XYZ file of C-alpha atoms in Angstrom:
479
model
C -6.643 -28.393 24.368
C -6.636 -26.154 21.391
C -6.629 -23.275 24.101
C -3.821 -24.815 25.802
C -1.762 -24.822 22.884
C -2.138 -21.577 21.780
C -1.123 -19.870 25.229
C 1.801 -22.549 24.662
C 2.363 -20.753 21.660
C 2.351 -17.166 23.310
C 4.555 -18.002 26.002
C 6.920 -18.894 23.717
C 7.463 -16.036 21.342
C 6.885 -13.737 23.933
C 10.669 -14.847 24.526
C 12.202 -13.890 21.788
C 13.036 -9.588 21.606
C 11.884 -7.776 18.474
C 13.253 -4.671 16.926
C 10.462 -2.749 17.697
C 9.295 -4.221 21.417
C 12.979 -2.199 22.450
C 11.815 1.498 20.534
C 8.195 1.381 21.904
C 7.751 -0.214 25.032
C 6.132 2.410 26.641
C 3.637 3.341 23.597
C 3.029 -0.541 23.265
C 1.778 -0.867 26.773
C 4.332 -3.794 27.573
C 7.594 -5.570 25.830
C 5.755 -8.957 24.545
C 3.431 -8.965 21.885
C -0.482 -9.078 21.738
C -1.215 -12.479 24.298
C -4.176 -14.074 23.205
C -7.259 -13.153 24.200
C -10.087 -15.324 25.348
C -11.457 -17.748 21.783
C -14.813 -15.907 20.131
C -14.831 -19.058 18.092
C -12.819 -22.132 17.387
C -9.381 -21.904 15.877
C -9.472 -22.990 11.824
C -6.539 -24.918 10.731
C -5.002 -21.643 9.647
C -3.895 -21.193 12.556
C -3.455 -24.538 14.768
C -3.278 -27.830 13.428
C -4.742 -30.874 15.035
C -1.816 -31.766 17.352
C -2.216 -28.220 18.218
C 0.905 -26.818 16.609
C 2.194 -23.575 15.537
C 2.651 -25.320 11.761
C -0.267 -23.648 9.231
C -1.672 -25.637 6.638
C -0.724 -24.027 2.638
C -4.950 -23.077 2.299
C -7.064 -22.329 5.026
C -10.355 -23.430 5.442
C -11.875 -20.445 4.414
C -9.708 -18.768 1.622
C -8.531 -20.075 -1.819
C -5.628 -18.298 -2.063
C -2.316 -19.778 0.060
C -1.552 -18.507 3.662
C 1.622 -19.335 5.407
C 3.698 -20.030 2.800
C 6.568 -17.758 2.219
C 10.028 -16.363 4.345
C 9.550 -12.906 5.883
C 11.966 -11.256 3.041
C 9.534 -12.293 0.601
C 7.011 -10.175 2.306
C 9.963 -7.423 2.771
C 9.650 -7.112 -0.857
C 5.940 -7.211 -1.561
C 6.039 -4.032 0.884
C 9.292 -2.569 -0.679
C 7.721 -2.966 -4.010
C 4.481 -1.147 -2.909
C 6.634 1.499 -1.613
C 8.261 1.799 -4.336
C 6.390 1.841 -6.999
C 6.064 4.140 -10.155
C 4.092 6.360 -7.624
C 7.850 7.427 -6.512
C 8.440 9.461 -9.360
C 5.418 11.659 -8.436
C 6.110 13.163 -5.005
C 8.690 15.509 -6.031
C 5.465 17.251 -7.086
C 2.817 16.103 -5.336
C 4.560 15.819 -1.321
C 7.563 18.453 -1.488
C 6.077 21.357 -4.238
C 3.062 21.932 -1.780
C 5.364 21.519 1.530
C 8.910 22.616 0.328
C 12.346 21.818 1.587
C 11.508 21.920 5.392
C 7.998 20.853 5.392
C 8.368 18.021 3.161
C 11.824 17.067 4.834
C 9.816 16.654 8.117
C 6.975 15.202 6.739
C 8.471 12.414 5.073
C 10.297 11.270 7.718
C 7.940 11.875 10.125
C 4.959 9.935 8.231
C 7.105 7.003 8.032
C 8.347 6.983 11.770
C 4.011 7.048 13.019
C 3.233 4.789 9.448
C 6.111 1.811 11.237
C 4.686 2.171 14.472
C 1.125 2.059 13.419
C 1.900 -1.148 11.262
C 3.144 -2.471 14.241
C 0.219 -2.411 16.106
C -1.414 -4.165 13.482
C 0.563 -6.932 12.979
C 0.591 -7.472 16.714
C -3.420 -8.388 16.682
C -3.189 -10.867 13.943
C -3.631 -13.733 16.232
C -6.404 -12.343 18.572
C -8.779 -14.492 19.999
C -6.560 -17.425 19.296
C -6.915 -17.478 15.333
C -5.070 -15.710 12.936
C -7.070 -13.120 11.054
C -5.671 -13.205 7.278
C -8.259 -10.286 6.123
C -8.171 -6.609 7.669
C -12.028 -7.078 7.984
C -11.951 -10.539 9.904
C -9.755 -8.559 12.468
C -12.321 -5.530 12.689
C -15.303 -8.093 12.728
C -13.688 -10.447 15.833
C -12.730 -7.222 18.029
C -15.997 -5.274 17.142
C -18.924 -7.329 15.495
C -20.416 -7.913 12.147
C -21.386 -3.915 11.485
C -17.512 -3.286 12.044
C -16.364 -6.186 9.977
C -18.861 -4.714 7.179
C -17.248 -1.007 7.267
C -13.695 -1.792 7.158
C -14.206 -4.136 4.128
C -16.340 -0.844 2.596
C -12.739 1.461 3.942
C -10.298 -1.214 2.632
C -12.123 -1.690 -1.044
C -12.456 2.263 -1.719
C -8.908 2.130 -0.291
C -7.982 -0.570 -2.472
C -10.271 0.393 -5.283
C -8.401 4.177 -5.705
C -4.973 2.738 -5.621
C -5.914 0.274 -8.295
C -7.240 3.205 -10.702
C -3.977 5.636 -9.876
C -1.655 2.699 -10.649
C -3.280 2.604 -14.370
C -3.529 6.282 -14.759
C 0.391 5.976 -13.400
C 0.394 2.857 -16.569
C -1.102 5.349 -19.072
C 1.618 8.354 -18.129
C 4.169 6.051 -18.795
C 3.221 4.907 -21.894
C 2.305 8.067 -23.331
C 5.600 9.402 -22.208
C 7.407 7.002 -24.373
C 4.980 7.631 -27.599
C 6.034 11.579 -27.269
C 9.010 10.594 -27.155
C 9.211 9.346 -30.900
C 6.011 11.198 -32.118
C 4.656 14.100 -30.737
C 1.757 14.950 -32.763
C -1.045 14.190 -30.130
C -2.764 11.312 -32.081
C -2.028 8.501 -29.010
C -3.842 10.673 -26.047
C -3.806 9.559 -22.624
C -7.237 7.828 -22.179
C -6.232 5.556 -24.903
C -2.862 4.905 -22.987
C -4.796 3.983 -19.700
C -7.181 1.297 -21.909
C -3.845 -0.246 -22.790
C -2.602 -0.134 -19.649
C -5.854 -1.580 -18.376
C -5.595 -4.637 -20.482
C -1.562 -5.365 -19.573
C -2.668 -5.269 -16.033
C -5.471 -7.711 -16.752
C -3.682 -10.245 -18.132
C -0.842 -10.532 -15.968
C -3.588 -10.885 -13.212
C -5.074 -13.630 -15.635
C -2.196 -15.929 -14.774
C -1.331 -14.604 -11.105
C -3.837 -16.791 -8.994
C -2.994 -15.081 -5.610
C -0.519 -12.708 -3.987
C 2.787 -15.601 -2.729
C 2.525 -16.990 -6.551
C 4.129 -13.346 -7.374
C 7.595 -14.625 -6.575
C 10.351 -14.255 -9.589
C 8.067 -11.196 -10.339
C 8.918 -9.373 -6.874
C 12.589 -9.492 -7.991
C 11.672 -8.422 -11.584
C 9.895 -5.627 -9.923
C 12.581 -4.442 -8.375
C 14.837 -4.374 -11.033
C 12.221 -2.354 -12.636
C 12.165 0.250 -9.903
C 16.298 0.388 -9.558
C 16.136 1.353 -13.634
C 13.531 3.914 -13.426
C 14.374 5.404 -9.545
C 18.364 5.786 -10.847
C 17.367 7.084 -14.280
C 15.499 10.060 -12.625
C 18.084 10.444 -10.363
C 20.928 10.337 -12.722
C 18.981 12.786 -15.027
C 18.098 15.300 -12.261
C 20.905 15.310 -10.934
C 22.640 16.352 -14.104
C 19.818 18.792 -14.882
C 20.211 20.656 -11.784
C 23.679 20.821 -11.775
C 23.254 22.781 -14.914
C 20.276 24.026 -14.394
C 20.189 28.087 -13.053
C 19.154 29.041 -9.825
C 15.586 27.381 -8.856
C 12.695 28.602 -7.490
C 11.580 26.946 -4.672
C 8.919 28.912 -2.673
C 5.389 27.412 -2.484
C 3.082 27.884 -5.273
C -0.585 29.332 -5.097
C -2.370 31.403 -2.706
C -3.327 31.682 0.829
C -6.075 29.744 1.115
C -5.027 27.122 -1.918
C -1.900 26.638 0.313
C -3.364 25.344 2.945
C -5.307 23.288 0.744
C -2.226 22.001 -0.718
C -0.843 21.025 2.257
C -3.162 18.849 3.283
C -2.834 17.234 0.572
C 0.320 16.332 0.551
C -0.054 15.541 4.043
C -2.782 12.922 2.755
C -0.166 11.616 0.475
C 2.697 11.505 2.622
C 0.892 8.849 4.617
C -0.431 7.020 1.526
C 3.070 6.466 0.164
C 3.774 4.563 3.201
C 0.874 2.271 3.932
C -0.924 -0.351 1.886
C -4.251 -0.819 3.772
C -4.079 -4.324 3.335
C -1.256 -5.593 6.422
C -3.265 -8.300 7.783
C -3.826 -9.992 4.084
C 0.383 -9.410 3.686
C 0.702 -10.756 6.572
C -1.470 -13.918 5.887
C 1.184 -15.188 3.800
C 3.986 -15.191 6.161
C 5.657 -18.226 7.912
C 5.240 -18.282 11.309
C 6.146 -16.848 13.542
C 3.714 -14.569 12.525
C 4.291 -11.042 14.393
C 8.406 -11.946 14.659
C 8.589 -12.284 10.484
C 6.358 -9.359 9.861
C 7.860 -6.867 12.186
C 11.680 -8.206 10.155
C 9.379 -6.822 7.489
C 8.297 -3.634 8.526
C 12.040 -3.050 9.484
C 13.191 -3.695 6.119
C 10.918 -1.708 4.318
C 10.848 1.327 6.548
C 15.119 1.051 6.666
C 16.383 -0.415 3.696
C 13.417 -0.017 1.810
C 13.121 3.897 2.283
C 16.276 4.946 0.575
C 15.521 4.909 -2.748
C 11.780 6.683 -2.551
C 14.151 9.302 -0.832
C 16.866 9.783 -3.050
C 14.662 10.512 -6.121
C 12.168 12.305 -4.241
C 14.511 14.807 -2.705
C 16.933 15.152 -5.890
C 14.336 15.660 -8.198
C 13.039 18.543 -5.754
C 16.389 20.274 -5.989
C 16.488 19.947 -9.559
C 13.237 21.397 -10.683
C 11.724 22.926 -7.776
C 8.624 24.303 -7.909
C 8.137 23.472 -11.481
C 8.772 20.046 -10.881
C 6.209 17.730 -12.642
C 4.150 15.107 -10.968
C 5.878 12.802 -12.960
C 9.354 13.154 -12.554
C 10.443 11.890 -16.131
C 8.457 14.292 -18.190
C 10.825 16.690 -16.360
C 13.991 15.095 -17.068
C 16.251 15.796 -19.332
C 18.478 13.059 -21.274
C 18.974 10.821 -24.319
C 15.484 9.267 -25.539
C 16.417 5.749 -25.268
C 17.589 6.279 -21.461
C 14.170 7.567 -20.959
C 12.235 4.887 -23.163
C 14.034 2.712 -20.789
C 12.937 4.666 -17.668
C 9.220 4.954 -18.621
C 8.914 1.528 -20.328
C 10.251 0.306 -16.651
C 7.856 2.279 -15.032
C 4.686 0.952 -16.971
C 5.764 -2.964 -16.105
C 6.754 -2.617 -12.828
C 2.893 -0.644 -12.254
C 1.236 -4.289 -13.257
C 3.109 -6.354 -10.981
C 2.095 -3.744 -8.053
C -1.138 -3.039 -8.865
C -1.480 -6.758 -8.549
C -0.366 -6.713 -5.207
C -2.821 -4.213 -4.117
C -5.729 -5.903 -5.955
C -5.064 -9.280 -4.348
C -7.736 -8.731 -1.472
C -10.268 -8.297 -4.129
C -9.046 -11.067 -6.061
C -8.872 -13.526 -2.916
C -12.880 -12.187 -2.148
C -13.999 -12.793 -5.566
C -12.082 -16.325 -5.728
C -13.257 -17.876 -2.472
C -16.955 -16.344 -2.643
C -17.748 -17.193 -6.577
C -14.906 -19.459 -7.503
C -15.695 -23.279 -7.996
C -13.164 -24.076 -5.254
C -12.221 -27.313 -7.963
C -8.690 -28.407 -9.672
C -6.017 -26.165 -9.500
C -5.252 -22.400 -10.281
C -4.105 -23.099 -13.858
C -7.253 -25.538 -14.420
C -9.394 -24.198 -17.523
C -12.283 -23.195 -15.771
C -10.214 -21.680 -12.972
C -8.612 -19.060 -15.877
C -11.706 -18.537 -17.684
C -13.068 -17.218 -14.356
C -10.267 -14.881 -13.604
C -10.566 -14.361 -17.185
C -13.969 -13.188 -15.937
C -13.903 -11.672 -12.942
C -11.185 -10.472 -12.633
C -11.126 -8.951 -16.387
C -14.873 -6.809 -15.016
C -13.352 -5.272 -12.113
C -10.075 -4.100 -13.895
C -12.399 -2.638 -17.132
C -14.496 -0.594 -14.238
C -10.853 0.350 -12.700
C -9.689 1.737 -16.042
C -12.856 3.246 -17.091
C -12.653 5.437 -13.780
C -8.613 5.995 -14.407
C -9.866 7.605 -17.555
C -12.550 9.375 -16.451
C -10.995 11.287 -13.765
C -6.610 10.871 -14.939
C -5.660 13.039 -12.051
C -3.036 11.168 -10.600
C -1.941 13.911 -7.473
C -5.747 13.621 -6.377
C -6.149 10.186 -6.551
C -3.152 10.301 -4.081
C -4.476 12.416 -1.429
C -8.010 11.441 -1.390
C -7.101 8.390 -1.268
C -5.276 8.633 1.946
C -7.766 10.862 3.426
C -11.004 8.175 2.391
C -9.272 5.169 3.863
C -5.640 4.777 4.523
C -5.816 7.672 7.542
C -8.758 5.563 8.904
C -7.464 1.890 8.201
C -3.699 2.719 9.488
C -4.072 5.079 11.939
C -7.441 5.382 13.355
C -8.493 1.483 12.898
C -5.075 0.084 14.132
C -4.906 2.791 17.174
C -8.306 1.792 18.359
C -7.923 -1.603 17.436
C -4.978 -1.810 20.199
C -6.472 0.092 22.808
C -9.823 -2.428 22.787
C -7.672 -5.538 22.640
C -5.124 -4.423 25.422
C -7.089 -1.906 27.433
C -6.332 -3.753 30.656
C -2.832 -3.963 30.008
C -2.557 -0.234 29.413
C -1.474 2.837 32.093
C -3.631 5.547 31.840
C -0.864 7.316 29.972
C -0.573 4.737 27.208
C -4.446 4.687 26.844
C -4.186 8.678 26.211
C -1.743 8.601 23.869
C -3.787 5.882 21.684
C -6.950 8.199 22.147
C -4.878 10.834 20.833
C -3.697 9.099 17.651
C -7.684 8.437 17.115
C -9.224 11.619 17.304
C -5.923 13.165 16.362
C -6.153 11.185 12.635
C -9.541 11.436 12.731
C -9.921 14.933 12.472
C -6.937 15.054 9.645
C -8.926 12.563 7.501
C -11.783 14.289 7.571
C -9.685 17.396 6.559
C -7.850 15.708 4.101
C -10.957 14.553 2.042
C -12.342 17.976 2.243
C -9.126 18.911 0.601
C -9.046 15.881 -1.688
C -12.200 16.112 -3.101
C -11.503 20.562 -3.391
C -8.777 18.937 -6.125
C -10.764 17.392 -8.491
C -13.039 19.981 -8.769
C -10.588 22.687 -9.786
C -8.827 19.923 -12.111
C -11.724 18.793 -13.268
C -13.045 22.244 -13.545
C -9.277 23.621 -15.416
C -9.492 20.413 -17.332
C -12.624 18.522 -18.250
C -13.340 14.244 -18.161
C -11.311 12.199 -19.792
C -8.433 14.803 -20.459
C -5.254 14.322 -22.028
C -2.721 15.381 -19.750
């Protein structure tokens, strides 16, 4: 019955056209989305319901955090906000110094064009096997087995784990941007700036049980990042119209050139990807693959234009002097850029809580007393908890090691090169293997050893990085 009902199911939003089943057809192997493959086990009510509907229940059996509760635009904005977080104001420096104005040009538009079609692919195996997968790992442990299910949860919590700490050390910059500001006399240094920041972040996450409670604080966020994105872009763009002639050729030698580059190639597909699609995803009405590919549309359209703007303008402004964070190279009146920075520092909590949510939903439904609701007493005082012990080890290691750039490319060459692209490539070609020509089937080899072989050059490259910072530098510096 339950069978019956999901090929029911299928059938019927195979008929409606997507966006993306018109671009990549041929790449996709066919123009419907993922059909269902033969049950591994029974559906949970996550994803049918007993008269076999398409109609999720708010909690699944097996979470505590809600599933299937909010409109795809919601989503839009949990990925627009990731996208466009504080982390903007850094690849001036960290994507278009190393790669300059062609290289970086290309880059960024061709990292999000692979990053959109790769996301794709993912969101079209969330209901494999005739459940919905709401964790990255679930998927990876239904298609593979239990070893895979236990590597991609190792992948997504580095993944996870990194992004957490350069959100904090992004925090700190901010806030120790503002302090020089109105006293420059090195007394606040940036560790200390990074244990506050630490401590905002934990208690916002101390009364934020899961990711769809975020709500009124995904449009606050992006109010946030419209003041701080068109601050640095009104500044640069006055700077460099001012400014004399800039130099924009690419710093460093040979050999740390090439270093450099990939790098920023490593970063380039960071700034696009969250490593956590299927848990997004989770918290989408149905239909499920329709509402997230409106989603991916929005954020890699609508979404794009402002990482661009300030990315490219404050590129032309500085050039290769530019800092990697764009505010400490602006010029302008100090309560513009108290503004600015102070924007910057509370729009970094609400996203590193959105990247943090997958650890949060773990450490909830594996240790949490599953009794009363979120905002019962002992509910808090766990978060309180929990929660407060994995943010203190965050900002200890955001501290420790405060080199934003790095944290950005290693952290795409550790995880998000093998969760996007290598995962989500292989991931497609298993599922759908009889459904694709032999042409289709090469091109999704490609992408795997293709991605494969970058990561493993990225995190050479990554990990090159923080040795010569930490080396030029030393542990706990104050940048």
């Amino acid at each position: 019955m339950h069978r019956k009902k999901l090929e029911e199911v299928g059938e019927a939003e195979d008929q409606r056209p997507s966006p993306s089943s018109l671009i990549w057809p041929l790449l996709l192997g066919e123009r419907d989305r993922c059909q269902v493959m033969p049950a591994m086990e029974e559906p949970t009510t996550a994803s049918v319901d007993e008269r076999g509907s398409n109609k999720d229940q708010g909690v699944s059996d097996d979470t505590a955090h809600q599933i299937s509760t909010d409109p795809w635009y919601q989503v839009a904005f949990v990925l627009t906000t990731g996208v466009n977080s504080a982390y903007v104001l850094g690849y001036s420096g960290s994507v278009m110094v190393p790669l300059g104005w062609v290289g970086g040009t290309v880059g960024l538009v061709l990292a999000a064009a692979i990053s959109m079609y790769a996301n794709a692919l993912l969101a079209r195996l969330h209901e494999t096997g005739g459940k919905r997968h709401i964790r990255y790992r679930d998927l990876a442990g239904h298609i593979y087995g239990k070893k895979a299910y236990a590597l991609t949860w190792t992948l997504q919590y580095v993944n996870l784990f990194m992004i957490n700490t350069g959100f904090i050390i992004l925090a700190g910059q901010a806030l120790k941007a503002v302090y020089v500001l109105y006293r420059d006399d090195g007394i606040l240094k940036l560790p200390y700036c990074i244990a506050i920041a630490g401590f905002v972040c934990a208690i916002f996450a101390f009364g934020i049980p899961y990711l769809s409670a975020l709500r009124i604080w995904l449009g606050v966020s992006t109010v946030l990042s419209l003041i701080y994105i068109i601050v640095a872009f009104v500044l640069s763009l006055h700077d460099g119209v001012n400014a004399p002639q800039r130099d924009y050729s690419i710093p460093g030698d040979h050999t740390s050139k090439i270093f450099s580059t990939i790098g920023a190639a490593a970063t380039l597909v960071f700034a696009y990807n969250t490593g956590m699609l299927p848990e997004i995803q989770a918290t989408i009405l149905p239909p499920v693959v329709k509402n997230m590919e409106k989603a991916l549309w929005f954020q890699f359209t609508v979404g794009l234009l402002p990482m661009y703007a300030v990315t490219f303008i404050g590129y032309w402004a500085y050039g290769s002097s530019t800092s990697a964070y764009l505010l400490n190279s602006a010029n302008g009146p100090v309560w513009v850029k108290t503004l600015a920075n102070v924007s910057a520092f509370f729009q970094t909590v609400v996203s590193l809580h959105i990247f943090a949510s997958p650890m949060y939903e773990y450490l909830d439904t594996r240790f949490g007393s599953g009794v009363g609701g979120p905002f019962a007493f002992h509910n808090i005082l766990f978060r309180v908890i929990v929660r407060g012990g994995y943010l203190t080890v965050n900002t200890f290691v955001a501290a420790f090691l405060p080199f934003l750039g790095d944290f950005m490319s290693l952290t795409g060459a550790i995880s998000t090169f093998p969760l996007t692209f290598v995962l989500a490539n292989h991931m497609y070609l298993k599922v759908k293997q009889n459904k694709l020509s032999t042409v289709q089937k090469g091109w999704h080899w490609l992408n795997v050893l293709g991605f494969g072989a970058f990561a493993v050059l990225a995190f050479i490259a990554g990990v090159r990085l923080i040795m010569v910072d930490s080396q030029t530098y030393h542990f706990f510096a104050d940048l």
